[in-house]
Amino acid sequence: MSLLPSRLFLALLAGASALFLVDPVLALLADAVLLVALALDAWYVPGPAQLTVSRRSPPRISLGARAEVAWLLDNRAGRRVRVRVTDDLPPILRREGGDEHELWLDALRETRLGYAVGTVRRGDDVFGDVHLRIAGPLGLAWRQRRVPRSDAVRVVPGVLEVKQFRLLGLRNRLREAGFRNIRQRGEGGQFESLREYARGDDPRTVDWKASARRGGLIVRQYEMERRQNVMICIDAGRLMTQKVGERERLDYALTAALLLADVAGVHDDAVGLLVFADRVTRFIPPARNSLARLSDALGEVHAKMVEPNYPAAFTYLAKQVRKRSLLVLFTDIIDPLASAALVSQLGRAAERHLPLAVAIRNPDLEAVAETAPVDEAAVYRRAAAEELLQARAAALAAMQRSGVLVADTRPGDAVPAVVNRYLDVKRRGML
């Protein structure tokens, strides 16, 4: 532990030094007394065995949310102790409030002190060491101590938005949007009702207990299995690295993807996940995957400055998912060559699946195309932006002609755009 003089000690020392002009001997004596008092004060600072600290931190925080971190300080000394405490915060978080907290700890008691943190970006990191400054009983000296700690934390996308939509009664609004369970009788699936046996019924459907009670053959009727596959595909290539405000376009895609997974789960659909850039980086097969599992998986996704390899991604997907599925691809297209590759792959996928391309716009590019030029350079910038936007519009039109559904949306509108298209697919029975 390192020793630091307090402001009180420095003020007293300055006063003692001022006596030197009046009485040098008295000044030296005062300095000596202060130094002895400083040493004694530092000696009686509680050590590591008398004052311990631990930390409780959340392992997962939703992007855009606030969370509380708590220090637990246990004072085993026989007196009240004055302390200052702070800790090393990971760069993916920001502290809300002061960096250092000062308080008095009652004797032989554990004290809890909490502070709030906000999120900066997604990712994995750790809370670092805790730093204590402990005052002596006279208030002349501080002992500074570092307590080694390492507590993992993950900032995940979309969970806060999912909770907000739930609180707004999204599920009720989905039912009001027109979706109803489609009831068809057939083999397999969930039990629907009982009826009398008719010629041609499968003997395996006879309910013998009900038949015994009613004195005649009774068979079970079942609703056909209506669970469908929703495959969420995330393009984590270079176009998704662009920032809109403080968040990447990829963050908006991940939020919409997580909410789509939650809504699909409400309707008992199986949800899978495919993430790719220049190669496939993550795959979760369609199933009743929990929101926590999908959120953790999406929390590890980061956009890279590489061209997305659409042929490799769709070839991998074709091998892994053979059942007809709704393929929801979050991406954007600007470059004509990349657009041609994407249109080609989605067109092939449409032969087996129902593709939905969620094209997340570039607001900055649109702003350049709409800004009145003020000089020659601005004219060229606007012309280039307009050319790129025309190529993008042509690619989206080509997708629609090949049987691909398209949701062309601004980043902030991605959530309602995706959910509305999903509900439309369910309502119209397009799968």
GROMACS .gro file of N, CA, C and O in nm, residues 88-136:
model
  196
   88ASP      N    1  -1.164  -0.009  -1.200
   88ASP     CA    2  -1.130   0.002  -1.342
   88ASP      C    3  -1.248  -0.045  -1.425
   88ASP      O    4  -1.289  -0.161  -1.416
   89LEU      N    5  -1.302   0.047  -1.504
   89LEU     CA    6  -1.420   0.017  -1.584
   89LEU      C    7  -1.377  -0.022  -1.725
   89LEU      O    8  -1.288   0.040  -1.783
   90PRO      N    9  -1.441  -0.124  -1.784
   90PRO     CA   10  -1.405  -0.162  -1.922
   90PRO      C   11  -1.449  -0.054  -2.020
   90PRO      O   12  -1.546   0.018  -1.996
   91PRO      N   13  -1.382  -0.042  -2.135
   91PRO     CA   14  -1.415   0.064  -2.231
   91PRO      C   15  -1.551   0.047  -2.298
   91PRO      O   16  -1.600   0.142  -2.358
   92ILE      N   17  -1.613  -0.071  -2.287
   92ILE     CA   18  -1.746  -0.088  -2.347
   92ILE      C   19  -1.855  -0.030  -2.258
   92ILE      O   20  -1.972  -0.027  -2.298
   93LEU      N   21  -1.817   0.019  -2.138
   93LEU     CA   22  -1.912   0.079  -2.044
   93LEU      C   23  -1.867   0.219  -2.008
   93LEU      O   24  -1.749   0.254  -2.023
   94ARG      N   25  -1.961   0.299  -1.958
   94ARG     CA   26  -1.927   0.432  -1.905
   94ARG      C   27  -1.992   0.447  -1.768
   94ARG      O   28  -2.102   0.400  -1.744
   95ARG      N   29  -1.921   0.514  -1.679
   95ARG     CA   30  -1.971   0.536  -1.545
   95ARG      C   31  -2.063   0.657  -1.544
   95ARG      O   32  -2.031   0.761  -1.602
   96GLU      N   33  -2.178   0.644  -1.481
   96GLU     CA   34  -2.273   0.755  -1.471
   96GLU      C   35  -2.264   0.812  -1.329
   96GLU      O   36  -2.309   0.749  -1.234
   97GLY      N   37  -2.207   0.930  -1.317
   97GLY     CA   38  -2.180   0.987  -1.186
   97GLY      C   39  -2.030   1.003  -1.170
   97GLY      O   40  -1.950   0.990  -1.263
   98GLY      N   41  -1.986   1.034  -1.049
   98GLY     CA   42  -1.845   1.055  -1.022
   98GLY      C   43  -1.763   0.929  -1.034
   98GLY      O   44  -1.813   0.817  -1.015
   99ASP      N   45  -1.634   0.947  -1.066
   99ASP     CA   46  -1.544   0.832  -1.079
   99ASP      C   47  -1.506   0.773  -0.944
   99ASP      O   48  -1.472   0.655  -0.934
  100GLU      N   49  -1.509   0.857  -0.839
  100GLU     CA   50  -1.466   0.812  -0.705
  100GLU      C   51  -1.576   0.844  -0.604
  100GLU      O   52  -1.639   0.949  -0.611
  101HIS      N   53  -1.597   0.751  -0.511
  101HIS     CA   54  -1.699   0.769  -0.409
  101HIS      C   55  -1.633   0.766  -0.271
  101HIS      O   56  -1.547   0.683  -0.244
  102GLU      N   57  -1.676   0.859  -0.186
  102GLU     CA   58  -1.621   0.867  -0.050
  102GLU      C   59  -1.733   0.842   0.050
  102GLU      O   60  -1.845   0.892   0.035
  103LEU      N   61  -1.703   0.764   0.155
  103LEU     CA   62  -1.804   0.733   0.256
  103LEU      C   63  -1.735   0.691   0.385
  103LEU      O   64  -1.615   0.659   0.388
  104TRP      N   65  -1.816   0.690   0.492
  104TRP     CA   66  -1.772   0.641   0.622
  104TRP      C   67  -1.828   0.501   0.643
  104TRP      O   68  -1.946   0.477   0.622
  105LEU      N   69  -1.742   0.410   0.687
  105LEU     CA   70  -1.782   0.273   0.715
  105LEU      C   71  -1.797   0.255   0.864
  105LEU      O   72  -1.703   0.282   0.941
  106ASP      N   73  -1.915   0.210   0.907
  106ASP     CA   74  -1.936   0.182   1.049
  106ASP      C   75  -1.852   0.064   1.093
  106ASP      O   76  -1.819  -0.026   1.014
  107ALA      N   77  -1.818   0.063   1.220
  107ALA     CA   78  -1.734  -0.043   1.274
  107ALA      C   79  -1.807  -0.176   1.272
  107ALA      O   80  -1.927  -0.184   1.300
  108LEU      N   81  -1.732  -0.281   1.236
  108LEU     CA   82  -1.780  -0.420   1.240
  108LEU      C   83  -1.910  -0.439   1.161
  108LEU      O   84  -2.000  -0.512   1.203
  109ARG      N   85  -1.918  -0.372   1.047
  109ARG     CA   86  -2.037  -0.385   0.963
  109ARG      C   87  -1.998  -0.391   0.816
  109ARG      O   88  -1.893  -0.339   0.777
  110GLU      N   89  -2.084  -0.453   0.735
  110GLU     CA   90  -2.064  -0.455   0.590
  110GLU      C   91  -2.151  -0.346   0.527
  110GLU      O   92  -2.269  -0.334   0.559
  111THR      N   93  -2.092  -0.268   0.440
  111THR     CA   94  -2.162  -0.157   0.375
  111THR      C   95  -2.167  -0.181   0.225
  111THR      O   96  -2.066  -0.222   0.165
  112ARG      N   97  -2.284  -0.157   0.169
  112ARG     CA   98  -2.301  -0.173   0.024
  112ARG      C   99  -2.308  -0.036  -0.041
  112ARG      O  100  -2.384   0.051   0.001
  113LEU      N  101  -2.230  -0.018  -0.148
  113LEU     CA  102  -2.229   0.108  -0.222
  113LEU      C  103  -2.242   0.076  -0.370
  113LEU      O  104  -2.161   0.000  -0.426
  114GLY      N  105  -2.345   0.130  -0.433
  114GLY     CA  106  -2.368   0.101  -0.573
  114GLY      C  107  -2.350   0.223  -0.661
  114GLY      O  108  -2.360   0.337  -0.616
  115TYR      N  109  -2.322   0.198  -0.789
  115TYR     CA  110  -2.314   0.305  -0.887
  115TYR      C  111  -2.367   0.252  -1.020
  115TYR      O  112  -2.371   0.132  -1.044
  116ALA      N  113  -2.411   0.343  -1.105
  116ALA     CA  114  -2.474   0.305  -1.232
  116ALA      C  115  -2.373   0.312  -1.346
  116ALA      O  116  -2.283   0.397  -1.347
  117VAL      N  117  -2.389   0.221  -1.442
  117VAL     CA  118  -2.308   0.223  -1.564
  117VAL      C  119  -2.402   0.220  -1.685
  117VAL      O  120  -2.511   0.165  -1.679
  118GLY      N  121  -2.358   0.282  -1.792
  118GLY     CA  122  -2.427   0.276  -1.919
  118GLY      C  123  -2.339   0.205  -2.020
  118GLY      O  124  -2.219   0.182  -1.996
  119THR      N  125  -2.395   0.169  -2.133
  119THR     CA  126  -2.321   0.095  -2.235
  119THR      C  127  -2.271   0.189  -2.344
  119THR      O  128  -2.334   0.289  -2.376
  120VAL      N  129  -2.155   0.155  -2.399
  120VAL     CA  130  -2.097   0.230  -2.510
  120VAL      C  131  -2.110   0.152  -2.641
  120VAL      O  132  -2.149   0.206  -2.743
  121ARG      N  133  -2.080   0.023  -2.634
  121ARG     CA  134  -2.089  -0.061  -2.753
  121ARG      C  135  -2.101  -0.207  -2.709
  121ARG      O  136  -2.082  -0.239  -2.592
  122ARG      N  137  -2.135  -0.293  -2.807
  122ARG     CA  138  -2.146  -0.434  -2.777
  122ARG      C  139  -2.007  -0.496  -2.758
  122ARG      O  140  -1.907  -0.440  -2.804
  123GLY      N  141  -2.003  -0.611  -2.694
  123GLY     CA  142  -1.877  -0.683  -2.683
  123GLY      C  143  -1.858  -0.748  -2.547
  123GLY      O  144  -1.944  -0.740  -2.459
  124ASP      N  145  -1.744  -0.815  -2.532
  124ASP     CA  146  -1.705  -0.881  -2.408
  124ASP      C  147  -1.586  -0.808  -2.348
  124ASP      O  148  -1.493  -0.769  -2.420
  125ASP      N  149  -1.588  -0.793  -2.217
  125ASP     CA  150  -1.477  -0.727  -2.149
  125ASP      C  151  -1.483  -0.766  -2.001
  125ASP      O  152  -1.563  -0.853  -1.963
  126VAL      N  153  -1.401  -0.702  -1.920
  126VAL     CA  154  -1.398  -0.733  -1.776
  126VAL      C  155  -1.390  -0.605  -1.694
  126VAL      O  156  -1.327  -0.506  -1.736
  127PHE      N  157  -1.458  -0.605  -1.578
  127PHE     CA  158  -1.434  -0.504  -1.476
  127PHE      C  159  -1.299  -0.536  -1.414
  127PHE      O  160  -1.270  -0.650  -1.379
  128GLY      N  161  -1.216  -0.432  -1.397
  128GLY     CA  162  -1.081  -0.454  -1.346
  128GLY      C  163  -1.071  -0.440  -1.195
  128GLY      O  164  -1.167  -0.462  -1.120
  129ASP      N  165  -0.953  -0.400  -1.149
  129ASP     CA  166  -0.923  -0.394  -1.006
  129ASP      C  167  -1.004  -0.285  -0.936
  129ASP      O  168  -1.045  -0.186  -0.997
  130VAL      N  169  -1.023  -0.305  -0.805
  130VAL     CA  170  -1.086  -0.204  -0.720
  130VAL      C  171  -0.975  -0.128  -0.646
  130VAL      O  172  -0.877  -0.187  -0.601
  131HIS      N  173  -0.991   0.004  -0.638
  131HIS     CA  174  -0.890   0.089  -0.575
  131HIS      C  175  -0.949   0.155  -0.450
  131HIS      O  176  -1.056   0.217  -0.456
  132LEU      N  177  -0.879   0.142  -0.338
  132LEU     CA  178  -0.924   0.198  -0.211
  132LEU      C  179  -0.824   0.302  -0.161
  132LEU      O  180  -0.701   0.284  -0.173
  133ARG      N  181  -0.877   0.410  -0.108
  133ARG     CA  182  -0.798   0.504  -0.028
  133ARG      C  183  -0.859   0.507   0.111
  133ARG      O  184  -0.978   0.543   0.126
  134ILE      N  185  -0.780   0.470   0.210
  134ILE     CA  186  -0.830   0.454   0.346
  134ILE      C  187  -0.763   0.558   0.435
  134ILE      O  188  -0.640   0.568   0.439
  135ALA      N  189  -0.845   0.637   0.506
  135ALA     CA  190  -0.793   0.746   0.590
  135ALA      C  191  -0.756   0.694   0.729
  135ALA      O  192  -0.820   0.603   0.783
  136GLY      N  193  -0.653   0.755   0.787
  136GLY     CA  194  -0.616   0.725   0.923
  136GLY      C  195  -0.712   0.790   1.021
  136GLY      O  196  -0.792   0.877   0.984
   0.00000   0.00000   0.00000
